[in-house]
Amino acid sequence: MTEVRTRFAPSPTGYLHIGGARTALFNFLFARHHGGKFILRIEDTDRERSTPEAIQAIMDAMKWLELDYDEGPYYQTERHSLYKEKIYELLAKGMAYPCTCTAEELNAKRQRAMKEKRKPAYDGTCRPPDGSVAPLSAGKPYTVRFRSPRNGSTVVKDVVKGNVVFDNRELDDLIIARSDGTPTYNFCVVVDDIDMRVTHIIRGDDHLANTPRQIQLYEAFGHPLPQFAHVPLILGTDKARLSKRHGATSVTAYRDMGYLPEAVVNYLVRLGWSHGDQEIFSRAELIEKFSLGSVGKSAGVFNPEKFLWLNSHYLKSKSLAQLADEVMPFIAAKGYPAPRDKPWLEKMVATLRERAKTLAELVESAHYYLTDDISLDEKAASKFLTPEAAEPLKSLIGRLSTLNDFDEAGIEREFTATLQERGIPMGKLAQPVRVALTGSTMSPGIHDVIAVLGKERTLKRLQSALQYIQKLDSAQ
C-alpha cells in the first residue's frame, strides 16, 4: 500500500481558527492512524495579507495542540521556480495559453453578462483552437489561463460526501498565473500536492467548489488523483457559520482563557466525527479509532457550554503537579508574586479545581491565597463579622496559636473543640472565619483553606477580623 501522506495548508492571514485547527487535527489523526506522514505547508502567496506574526501564531497553536508534523513547514513563496516550470510545461503542451484581455475588458464582459443574466464567466476570447499551442505575447502583458475541458463533467469522488458532479460548461478557463508572473492559489495547491506526494486531501467543504478545477489540473499533469474528503463546516448554536459573534474562534484565544490542549483536541474531533457514544478520548485512542468513514455529512454545532464542561473534566483529571505548572503563567499574568514553592501551589490547586472550569478561572478564585491584599465584601462582613462572632473567633485564635502540626486533621480538631466549647453549630464559626480569611462567603472547605494559608497568615487575618468587629462594636 502507498504510504499515506496528508497535509495541513493554512493561509497565514490571521490566527489559527477553530475550523482550521479541526482540519489540521483530522489530517494529523488520519496520518498517525495509518502510520503515514503529516505535512505542514504555509500558503503565503497572498503577500498583502500574509504576515510573519500570523505564521508564528499558527505554529504556536499547532505546538500547543501537539499536532507534530513530519515534514515542513514548506512556504509557497519559496517555491516559485517550481510553479514557473510547471506553468511552462502546460503552455508547451497546449493545455494553457496566454490571455491578453485587460482588467477593464474583463470587467466590461462581466457587467454585460450580469446585465443579460448570464453567468459572468470568461468567454474564451484568447483561447486558441483545440490541439494548438498559442505563442507567448511579445511586449504585451498577459495572464496564463488553463484550457479547461468544455464538454462532459468532472466528478469529485469524495470519501465523506460521495460523488459530486460538476458540469464542465460551468467551469471557465482558470487563470493560473497573473500578469506579473505570480501563480494563483488553485494552481499552486495542485503542484505542491503532486510534488509532496499527498495521498489524501482532508479539508473543509468550503473548498469543494475548487476541487473540480484542481482535478482537471491533476489530469493535465497526468498524475493520479488523491482521495478527497471534504468535512462539513462548524456552525454556531444559531446554525450560522461560526464567526466572532459566537465568541472566541481562535485556538490561542482559548489557550489564553485557560482551556487545556487535551480538551480542545477532544472537543474539536467530536465536531463532525464520532465513535459510538464515546465522548472522552485520549490521544492514543483518537489515533487508534479515527477514520474518515466515521466523519458525518452534517455540520458540527459549536456548543460553548459543552466545551467548558469537557475542559473542566480534564482540569479535574490532571495531576496536581501538572496543574501547578500550567497555572503559573496565569498567576504571573494577574501580577501576583510567584508562589513560594510547588508543593504549596499543588495544595492550593487541590482546593480549587473542583469548582473551576478553566485555568484562568482557577487563578481568579485563588486571589485570597496568592495575595494578602484582600477586601471584605460589605454584605458578608455585616452579616457574619458581628459582636456575636467575637468570642468564638478569640477561642479559635487561641487554639490555632498553640497548634504545632498545622495540617487539616489538627485544624479540624481545634475547630471542633471550639464549637463544643462555645456550644454553637458549625455555621456560626465557619462563616465568620471564611469571611475573615477570604473576604467572601464562598470558598473551599474551611479547614483546607486554613491549611493552605498556613498558621501565620491565618492568625493575622483572624486578628484583623476581630479588630474589625471590636471597632464596629465600639462605634455603636
PDB file of N, CA, C and O in Angstrom, residues 359-427:
ATOM      1  N   LEU A 359      -8.244  27.242  33.683  1.00  0.00           N
ATOM      2  CA  LEU A 359      -7.087  27.650  34.484  1.00  0.00           C
ATOM      3  C   LEU A 359      -7.209  29.107  34.911  1.00  0.00           C
ATOM      4  O   LEU A 359      -6.850  29.464  36.036  1.00  0.00           O
ATOM      5  N   ALA A 360      -7.725  29.947  34.022  1.00  0.00           N
ATOM      6  CA  ALA A 360      -7.898  31.365  34.365  1.00  0.00           C
ATOM      7  C   ALA A 360      -8.907  31.523  35.492  1.00  0.00           C
ATOM      8  O   ALA A 360      -8.705  32.333  36.413  1.00  0.00           O
ATOM      9  N   GLU A 361      -9.975  30.751  35.450  1.00  0.00           N
ATOM     10  CA  GLU A 361     -11.000  30.810  36.493  1.00  0.00           C
ATOM     11  C   GLU A 361     -10.427  30.316  37.823  1.00  0.00           C
ATOM     12  O   GLU A 361     -10.730  30.864  38.888  1.00  0.00           O
ATOM     13  N   LEU A 362      -9.581  29.285  37.758  1.00  0.00           N
ATOM     14  CA  LEU A 362      -8.965  28.767  38.971  1.00  0.00           C
ATOM     15  C   LEU A 362      -8.113  29.845  39.638  1.00  0.00           C
ATOM     16  O   LEU A 362      -8.195  30.057  40.855  1.00  0.00           O
ATOM     17  N   VAL A 363      -7.306  30.542  38.845  1.00  0.00           N
ATOM     18  CA  VAL A 363      -6.444  31.578  39.402  1.00  0.00           C
ATOM     19  C   VAL A 363      -7.276  32.763  39.895  1.00  0.00           C
ATOM     20  O   VAL A 363      -6.955  33.371  40.919  1.00  0.00           O
ATOM     21  N   GLU A 364      -8.353  33.066  39.180  1.00  0.00           N
ATOM     22  CA  GLU A 364      -9.247  34.146  39.608  1.00  0.00           C
ATOM     23  C   GLU A 364      -9.790  33.868  41.012  1.00  0.00           C
ATOM     24  O   GLU A 364      -9.880  34.766  41.860  1.00  0.00           O
ATOM     25  N   SER A 365     -10.149  32.603  41.257  1.00  0.00           N
ATOM     26  CA  SER A 365     -10.724  32.232  42.558  1.00  0.00           C
ATOM     27  C   SER A 365      -9.664  32.070  43.639  1.00  0.00           C
ATOM     28  O   SER A 365     -10.000  31.903  44.817  1.00  0.00           O
ATOM     29  N   ALA A 366      -8.389  32.120  43.262  1.00  0.00           N
ATOM     30  CA  ALA A 366      -7.303  31.904  44.227  1.00  0.00           C
ATOM     31  C   ALA A 366      -6.770  33.211  44.808  1.00  0.00           C
ATOM     32  O   ALA A 366      -5.731  33.205  45.485  1.00  0.00           O
ATOM     33  N   HIS A 367      -7.466  34.299  44.599  1.00  0.00           N
ATOM     34  CA  HIS A 367      -6.969  35.625  44.990  1.00  0.00           C
ATOM     35  C   HIS A 367      -6.518  35.655  46.450  1.00  0.00           C
ATOM     36  O   HIS A 367      -5.424  36.131  46.777  1.00  0.00           O
ATOM     37  N   TYR A 368      -7.331  35.126  47.357  1.00  0.00           N
ATOM     38  CA  TYR A 368      -7.027  35.210  48.788  1.00  0.00           C
ATOM     39  C   TYR A 368      -5.866  34.311  49.200  1.00  0.00           C
ATOM     40  O   TYR A 368      -5.297  34.468  50.278  1.00  0.00           O
ATOM     41  N   TYR A 369      -5.497  33.366  48.336  1.00  0.00           N
ATOM     42  CA  TYR A 369      -4.309  32.557  48.586  1.00  0.00           C
ATOM     43  C   TYR A 369      -3.044  33.264  48.107  1.00  0.00           C
ATOM     44  O   TYR A 369      -1.986  33.170  48.713  1.00  0.00           O
ATOM     45  N   LEU A 370      -3.163  33.931  46.972  1.00  0.00           N
ATOM     46  CA  LEU A 370      -1.993  34.450  46.266  1.00  0.00           C
ATOM     47  C   LEU A 370      -1.575  35.839  46.719  1.00  0.00           C
ATOM     48  O   LEU A 370      -0.493  36.299  46.367  1.00  0.00           O
ATOM     49  N   THR A 371      -2.432  36.518  47.464  1.00  0.00           N
ATOM     50  CA  THR A 371      -2.088  37.841  47.976  1.00  0.00           C
ATOM     51  C   THR A 371      -2.765  38.058  49.327  1.00  0.00           C
ATOM     52  O   THR A 371      -3.804  37.456  49.616  1.00  0.00           O
ATOM     53  N   ASP A 372      -2.168  38.911  50.129  1.00  0.00           N
ATOM     54  CA  ASP A 372      -2.786  39.288  51.414  1.00  0.00           C
ATOM     55  C   ASP A 372      -3.582  40.573  51.261  1.00  0.00           C
ATOM     56  O   ASP A 372      -4.179  41.061  52.230  1.00  0.00           O
ATOM     57  N   ASP A 373      -3.581  41.105  50.058  1.00  0.00           N
ATOM     58  CA  ASP A 373      -4.339  42.329  49.785  1.00  0.00           C
ATOM     59  C   ASP A 373      -5.777  41.965  49.440  1.00  0.00           C
ATOM     60  O   ASP A 373      -6.196  42.005  48.284  1.00  0.00           O
ATOM     61  N   ILE A 374      -6.539  41.570  50.459  1.00  0.00           N
ATOM     62  CA  ILE A 374      -7.941  41.195  50.229  1.00  0.00           C
ATOM     63  C   ILE A 374      -8.853  42.227  50.887  1.00  0.00           C
ATOM     64  O   ILE A 374      -8.493  42.855  51.877  1.00  0.00           O
ATOM     65  N   SER A 375     -10.016  42.385  50.317  1.00  0.00           N
ATOM     66  CA  SER A 375     -11.004  43.309  50.882  1.00  0.00           C
ATOM     67  C   SER A 375     -12.245  42.521  51.274  1.00  0.00           C
ATOM     68  O   SER A 375     -12.602  41.536  50.621  1.00  0.00           O
ATOM     69  N   LEU A 376     -12.877  42.934  52.338  1.00  0.00           N
ATOM     70  CA  LEU A 376     -14.070  42.252  52.824  1.00  0.00           C
ATOM     71  C   LEU A 376     -15.296  42.676  52.032  1.00  0.00           C
ATOM     72  O   LEU A 376     -15.497  43.877  51.791  1.00  0.00           O
ATOM     73  N   ASP A 377     -16.076  41.705  51.606  1.00  0.00           N
ATOM     74  CA  ASP A 377     -17.363  42.016  50.993  1.00  0.00           C
ATOM     75  C   ASP A 377     -18.261  42.630  52.065  1.00  0.00           C
ATOM     76  O   ASP A 377     -18.473  42.038  53.129  1.00  0.00           O
ATOM     77  N   GLU A 378     -18.779  43.832  51.823  1.00  0.00           N
ATOM     78  CA  GLU A 378     -19.526  44.569  52.858  1.00  0.00           C
ATOM     79  C   GLU A 378     -20.730  43.796  53.367  1.00  0.00           C
ATOM     80  O   GLU A 378     -20.985  43.726  54.574  1.00  0.00           O
ATOM     81  N   LYS A 379     -21.468  43.194  52.439  1.00  0.00           N
ATOM     82  CA  LYS A 379     -22.667  42.445  52.826  1.00  0.00           C
ATOM     83  C   LYS A 379     -22.299  41.233  53.682  1.00  0.00           C
ATOM     84  O   LYS A 379     -22.947  40.958  54.711  1.00  0.00           O
ATOM     85  N   ALA A 380     -21.244  40.529  53.282  1.00  0.00           N
ATOM     86  CA  ALA A 380     -20.810  39.349  54.028  1.00  0.00           C
ATOM     87  C   ALA A 380     -20.287  39.738  55.400  1.00  0.00           C
ATOM     88  O   ALA A 380     -20.585  39.070  56.415  1.00  0.00           O
ATOM     89  N   ALA A 381     -19.503  40.830  55.447  1.00  0.00           N
ATOM     90  CA  ALA A 381     -18.943  41.271  56.729  1.00  0.00           C
ATOM     91  C   ALA A 381     -20.035  41.709  57.698  1.00  0.00           C
ATOM     92  O   ALA A 381     -20.021  41.362  58.889  1.00  0.00           O
ATOM     93  N   SER A 382     -21.031  42.450  57.221  1.00  0.00           N
ATOM     94  CA  SER A 382     -22.092  42.930  58.110  1.00  0.00           C
ATOM     95  C   SER A 382     -22.953  41.788  58.634  1.00  0.00           C
ATOM     96  O   SER A 382     -23.508  41.867  59.733  1.00  0.00           O
ATOM     97  N   LYS A 383     -23.028  40.702  57.870  1.00  0.00           N
ATOM     98  CA  LYS A 383     -23.860  39.566  58.286  1.00  0.00           C
ATOM     99  C   LYS A 383     -23.125  38.634  59.248  1.00  0.00           C
ATOM    100  O   LYS A 383     -23.730  38.092  60.188  1.00  0.00           O
ATOM    101  N   PHE A 384     -21.809  38.448  59.033  1.00  0.00           N
ATOM    102  CA  PHE A 384     -21.098  37.412  59.794  1.00  0.00           C
ATOM    103  C   PHE A 384     -20.029  37.939  60.758  1.00  0.00           C
ATOM    104  O   PHE A 384     -19.736  37.279  61.762  1.00  0.00           O
ATOM    105  N   LEU A 385     -19.438  39.073  60.474  1.00  0.00           N
ATOM    106  CA  LEU A 385     -18.446  39.630  61.404  1.00  0.00           C
ATOM    107  C   LEU A 385     -19.161  40.556  62.388  1.00  0.00           C
ATOM    108  O   LEU A 385     -19.067  41.782  62.333  1.00  0.00           O
ATOM    109  N   THR A 386     -19.889  39.938  63.301  1.00  0.00           N
ATOM    110  CA  THR A 386     -20.737  40.628  64.278  1.00  0.00           C
ATOM    111  C   THR A 386     -20.185  40.411  65.690  1.00  0.00           C
ATOM    112  O   THR A 386     -19.347  39.517  65.908  1.00  0.00           O
ATOM    113  N   PRO A 387     -20.630  41.211  66.664  1.00  0.00           N
ATOM    114  CA  PRO A 387     -20.182  41.012  68.055  1.00  0.00           C
ATOM    115  C   PRO A 387     -20.394  39.580  68.540  1.00  0.00           C
ATOM    116  O   PRO A 387     -19.601  39.068  69.335  1.00  0.00           O
ATOM    117  N   GLU A 388     -21.421  38.925  68.061  1.00  0.00           N
ATOM    118  CA  GLU A 388     -21.708  37.540  68.446  1.00  0.00           C
ATOM    119  C   GLU A 388     -20.577  36.593  68.051  1.00  0.00           C
ATOM    120  O   GLU A 388     -20.359  35.552  68.698  1.00  0.00           O
ATOM    121  N   ALA A 389     -19.857  36.940  66.986  1.00  0.00           N
ATOM    122  CA  ALA A 389     -18.786  36.069  66.486  1.00  0.00           C
ATOM    123  C   ALA A 389     -17.451  36.311  67.183  1.00  0.00           C
ATOM    124  O   ALA A 389     -16.519  35.525  67.010  1.00  0.00           O
ATOM    125  N   ALA A 390     -17.354  37.375  67.989  1.00  0.00           N
ATOM    126  CA  ALA A 390     -16.061  37.757  68.563  1.00  0.00           C
ATOM    127  C   ALA A 390     -15.479  36.690  69.480  1.00  0.00           C
ATOM    128  O   ALA A 390     -14.314  36.308  69.346  1.00  0.00           O
ATOM    129  N   GLU A 391     -16.255  36.201  70.434  1.00  0.00           N
ATOM    130  CA  GLU A 391     -15.723  35.224  71.390  1.00  0.00           C
ATOM    131  C   GLU A 391     -15.343  33.899  70.734  1.00  0.00           C
ATOM    132  O   GLU A 391     -14.264  33.363  71.017  1.00  0.00           O
ATOM    133  N   PRO A 392     -16.194  33.337  69.835  1.00  0.00           N
ATOM    134  CA  PRO A 392     -15.750  32.116  69.132  1.00  0.00           C
ATOM    135  C   PRO A 392     -14.460  32.326  68.344  1.00  0.00           C
ATOM    136  O   PRO A 392     -13.594  31.452  68.311  1.00  0.00           O
ATOM    137  N   LEU A 393     -14.299  33.499  67.724  1.00  0.00           N
ATOM    138  CA  LEU A 393     -13.073  33.776  66.979  1.00  0.00           C
ATOM    139  C   LEU A 393     -11.865  33.841  67.912  1.00  0.00           C
ATOM    140  O   LEU A 393     -10.782  33.308  67.604  1.00  0.00           O
ATOM    141  N   LYS A 394     -12.041  34.459  69.097  1.00  0.00           N
ATOM    142  CA  LYS A 394     -10.952  34.528  70.074  1.00  0.00           C
ATOM    143  C   LYS A 394     -10.521  33.139  70.502  1.00  0.00           C
ATOM    144  O   LYS A 394      -9.324  32.831  70.599  1.00  0.00           O
ATOM    145  N   SER A 395     -11.515  32.290  70.765  1.00  0.00           N
ATOM    146  CA  SER A 395     -11.202  30.921  71.185  1.00  0.00           C
ATOM    147  C   SER A 395     -10.423  30.181  70.104  1.00  0.00           C
ATOM    148  O   SER A 395      -9.440  29.489  70.387  1.00  0.00           O
ATOM    149  N   LEU A 396     -10.878  30.310  68.856  1.00  0.00           N
ATOM    150  CA  LEU A 396     -10.207  29.619  67.752  1.00  0.00           C
ATOM    151  C   LEU A 396      -8.786  30.145  67.568  1.00  0.00           C
ATOM    152  O   LEU A 396      -7.848  29.362  67.344  1.00  0.00           O
ATOM    153  N   ILE A 397      -8.610  31.466  67.660  1.00  0.00           N
ATOM    154  CA  ILE A 397      -7.274  32.056  67.536  1.00  0.00           C
ATOM    155  C   ILE A 397      -6.341  31.470  68.590  1.00  0.00           C
ATOM    156  O   ILE A 397      -5.192  31.094  68.296  1.00  0.00           O
ATOM    157  N   GLY A 398      -6.841  31.349  69.828  1.00  0.00           N
ATOM    158  CA  GLY A 398      -6.033  30.788  70.907  1.00  0.00           C
ATOM    159  C   GLY A 398      -5.630  29.355  70.633  1.00  0.00           C
ATOM    160  O   GLY A 398      -4.471  28.969  70.831  1.00  0.00           O
ATOM    161  N   ARG A 399      -6.561  28.565  70.167  1.00  0.00           N
ATOM    162  CA  ARG A 399      -6.269  27.153  69.900  1.00  0.00           C
ATOM    163  C   ARG A 399      -5.307  26.989  68.717  1.00  0.00           C
ATOM    164  O   ARG A 399      -4.390  26.173  68.773  1.00  0.00           O
ATOM    165  N   LEU A 400      -5.551  27.730  67.656  1.00  0.00           N
ATOM    166  CA  LEU A 400      -4.674  27.603  66.482  1.00  0.00           C
ATOM    167  C   LEU A 400      -3.265  28.120  66.766  1.00  0.00           C
ATOM    168  O   LEU A 400      -2.292  27.645  66.189  1.00  0.00           O
ATOM    169  N   SER A 401      -3.150  29.089  67.663  1.00  0.00           N
ATOM    170  CA  SER A 401      -1.837  29.657  68.008  1.00  0.00           C
ATOM    171  C   SER A 401      -0.920  28.620  68.627  1.00  0.00           C
ATOM    172  O   SER A 401       0.300  28.675  68.459  1.00  0.00           O
ATOM    173  N   THR A 402      -1.506  27.667  69.357  1.00  0.00           N
ATOM    174  CA  THR A 402      -0.696  26.661  70.048  1.00  0.00           C
ATOM    175  C   THR A 402      -0.594  25.350  69.265  1.00  0.00           C
ATOM    176  O   THR A 402       0.019  24.392  69.747  1.00  0.00           O
ATOM    177  N   LEU A 403      -1.199  25.321  68.083  1.00  0.00           N
ATOM    178  CA  LEU A 403      -1.186  24.096  67.285  1.00  0.00           C
ATOM    179  C   LEU A 403       0.164  23.936  66.579  1.00  0.00           C
ATOM    180  O   LEU A 403       0.573  24.794  65.809  1.00  0.00           O
ATOM    181  N   ASN A 404       0.849  22.835  66.831  1.00  0.00           N
ATOM    182  CA  ASN A 404       2.159  22.603  66.229  1.00  0.00           C
ATOM    183  C   ASN A 404       2.047  21.999  64.835  1.00  0.00           C
ATOM    184  O   ASN A 404       2.681  22.459  63.892  1.00  0.00           O
ATOM    185  N   ASP A 405       1.251  20.920  64.720  1.00  0.00           N
ATOM    186  CA  ASP A 405       1.058  20.289  63.407  1.00  0.00           C
ATOM    187  C   ASP A 405      -0.099  20.987  62.696  1.00  0.00           C
ATOM    188  O   ASP A 405      -1.261  20.626  62.889  1.00  0.00           O
ATOM    189  N   PHE A 406       0.252  22.003  61.871  1.00  0.00           N
ATOM    190  CA  PHE A 406      -0.787  22.833  61.263  1.00  0.00           C
ATOM    191  C   PHE A 406      -1.262  22.185  59.963  1.00  0.00           C
ATOM    192  O   PHE A 406      -1.058  22.690  58.859  1.00  0.00           O
ATOM    193  N   ASP A 407      -1.917  21.019  60.108  1.00  0.00           N
ATOM    194  CA  ASP A 407      -2.468  20.320  58.947  1.00  0.00           C
ATOM    195  C   ASP A 407      -3.982  20.207  59.093  1.00  0.00           C
ATOM    196  O   ASP A 407      -4.549  20.620  60.120  1.00  0.00           O
ATOM    197  N   GLU A 408      -4.640  19.659  58.069  1.00  0.00           N
ATOM    198  CA  GLU A 408      -6.108  19.602  58.066  1.00  0.00           C
ATOM    199  C   GLU A 408      -6.662  18.883  59.292  1.00  0.00           C
ATOM    200  O   GLU A 408      -7.645  19.329  59.893  1.00  0.00           O
ATOM    201  N   ALA A 409      -6.021  17.772  59.674  1.00  0.00           N
ATOM    202  CA  ALA A 409      -6.528  16.992  60.817  1.00  0.00           C
ATOM    203  C   ALA A 409      -6.437  17.804  62.106  1.00  0.00           C
ATOM    204  O   ALA A 409      -7.406  17.847  62.897  1.00  0.00           O
ATOM    205  N   GLY A 410      -5.295  18.453  62.334  1.00  0.00           N
ATOM    206  CA  GLY A 410      -5.138  19.254  63.548  1.00  0.00           C
ATOM    207  C   GLY A 410      -6.075  20.450  63.553  1.00  0.00           C
ATOM    208  O   GLY A 410      -6.657  20.793  64.593  1.00  0.00           O
ATOM    209  N   ILE A 411      -6.218  21.096  62.400  1.00  0.00           N
ATOM    210  CA  ILE A 411      -7.109  22.265  62.287  1.00  0.00           C
ATOM    211  C   ILE A 411      -8.547  21.853  62.565  1.00  0.00           C
ATOM    212  O   ILE A 411      -9.273  22.532  63.306  1.00  0.00           O
ATOM    213  N   GLU A 412      -8.964  20.727  61.995  1.00  0.00           N
ATOM    214  CA  GLU A 412     -10.341  20.257  62.225  1.00  0.00           C
ATOM    215  C   GLU A 412     -10.570  19.933  63.698  1.00  0.00           C
ATOM    216  O   GLU A 412     -11.640  20.225  64.249  1.00  0.00           O
ATOM    217  N   ARG A 413      -9.566  19.377  64.332  1.00  0.00           N
ATOM    218  CA  ARG A 413      -9.695  19.030  65.754  1.00  0.00           C
ATOM    219  C   ARG A 413      -9.909  20.288  66.603  1.00  0.00           C
ATOM    220  O   ARG A 413     -10.788  20.326  67.488  1.00  0.00           O
ATOM    221  N   GLU A 414      -9.120  21.322  66.348  1.00  0.00           N
ATOM    222  CA  GLU A 414      -9.256  22.563  67.128  1.00  0.00           C
ATOM    223  C   GLU A 414     -10.560  23.283  66.789  1.00  0.00           C
ATOM    224  O   GLU A 414     -11.160  23.937  67.646  1.00  0.00           O
ATOM    225  N   PHE A 415     -10.991  23.183  65.550  1.00  0.00           N
ATOM    226  CA  PHE A 415     -12.275  23.764  65.137  1.00  0.00           C
ATOM    227  C   PHE A 415     -13.406  23.114  65.927  1.00  0.00           C
ATOM    228  O   PHE A 415     -14.275  23.799  66.501  1.00  0.00           O
ATOM    229  N   THR A 416     -13.398  21.785  65.965  1.00  0.00           N
ATOM    230  CA  THR A 416     -14.446  21.026  66.667  1.00  0.00           C
ATOM    231  C   THR A 416     -14.444  21.354  68.153  1.00  0.00           C
ATOM    232  O   THR A 416     -15.512  21.523  68.777  1.00  0.00           O
ATOM    233  N   ALA A 417     -13.250  21.463  68.718  1.00  0.00           N
ATOM    234  CA  ALA A 417     -13.142  21.769  70.152  1.00  0.00           C
ATOM    235  C   ALA A 417     -13.726  23.152  70.457  1.00  0.00           C
ATOM    236  O   ALA A 417     -14.411  23.353  71.484  1.00  0.00           O
ATOM    237  N   THR A 418     -13.491  24.091  69.561  1.00  0.00           N
ATOM    238  CA  THR A 418     -14.041  25.440  69.736  1.00  0.00           C
ATOM    239  C   THR A 418     -15.568  25.430  69.675  1.00  0.00           C
ATOM    240  O   THR A 418     -16.254  26.092  70.483  1.00  0.00           O
ATOM    241  N   LEU A 419     -16.107  24.677  68.742  1.00  0.00           N
ATOM    242  CA  LEU A 419     -17.575  24.578  68.615  1.00  0.00           C
ATOM    243  C   LEU A 419     -18.185  23.981  69.881  1.00  0.00           C
ATOM    244  O   LEU A 419     -19.223  24.452  70.379  1.00  0.00           O
ATOM    245  N   GLN A 420     -17.541  22.931  70.392  1.00  0.00           N
ATOM    246  CA  GLN A 420     -18.064  22.272  71.602  1.00  0.00           C
ATOM    247  C   GLN A 420     -17.945  23.186  72.814  1.00  0.00           C
ATOM    248  O   GLN A 420     -18.856  23.261  73.651  1.00  0.00           O
ATOM    249  N   GLU A 421     -16.818  23.897  72.873  1.00  0.00           N
ATOM    250  CA  GLU A 421     -16.590  24.809  73.991  1.00  0.00           C
ATOM    251  C   GLU A 421     -17.629  25.929  74.014  1.00  0.00           C
ATOM    252  O   GLU A 421     -18.161  26.284  75.081  1.00  0.00           O
ATOM    253  N   ARG A 422     -17.951  26.458  72.843  1.00  0.00           N
ATOM    254  CA  ARG A 422     -18.887  27.594  72.784  1.00  0.00           C
ATOM    255  C   ARG A 422     -20.336  27.144  72.647  1.00  0.00           C
ATOM    256  O   ARG A 422     -21.257  27.954  72.763  1.00  0.00           O
ATOM    257  N   GLY A 423     -20.524  25.838  72.354  1.00  0.00           N
ATOM    258  CA  GLY A 423     -21.894  25.317  72.211  1.00  0.00           C
ATOM    259  C   GLY A 423     -22.618  25.919  71.020  1.00  0.00           C
ATOM    260  O   GLY A 423     -23.805  26.253  71.096  1.00  0.00           O
ATOM    261  N   ILE A 424     -21.921  26.021  69.898  1.00  0.00           N
ATOM    262  CA  ILE A 424     -22.522  26.634  68.700  1.00  0.00           C
ATOM    263  C   ILE A 424     -22.405  25.672  67.518  1.00  0.00           C
ATOM    264  O   ILE A 424     -21.519  24.819  67.502  1.00  0.00           O
ATOM    265  N   PRO A 425     -23.296  25.808  66.506  1.00  0.00           N
ATOM    266  CA  PRO A 425     -23.194  24.960  65.309  1.00  0.00           C
ATOM    267  C   PRO A 425     -22.045  25.443  64.419  1.00  0.00           C
ATOM    268  O   PRO A 425     -21.538  26.554  64.568  1.00  0.00           O
ATOM    269  N   MET A 426     -21.672  24.597  63.469  1.00  0.00           N
ATOM    270  CA  MET A 426     -20.540  24.857  62.576  1.00  0.00           C
ATOM    271  C   MET A 426     -20.653  26.203  61.860  1.00  0.00           C
ATOM    272  O   MET A 426     -19.686  26.958  61.758  1.00  0.00           O
ATOM    273  N   GLY A 427     -21.839  26.523  61.341  1.00  0.00           N
ATOM    274  CA  GLY A 427     -22.015  27.745  60.568  1.00  0.00           C
ATOM    275  C   GLY A 427     -21.717  29.009  61.339  1.00  0.00           C
ATOM    276  O   GLY A 427     -21.312  30.018  60.753  1.00  0.00           O
TER     277      GLY A 427
END
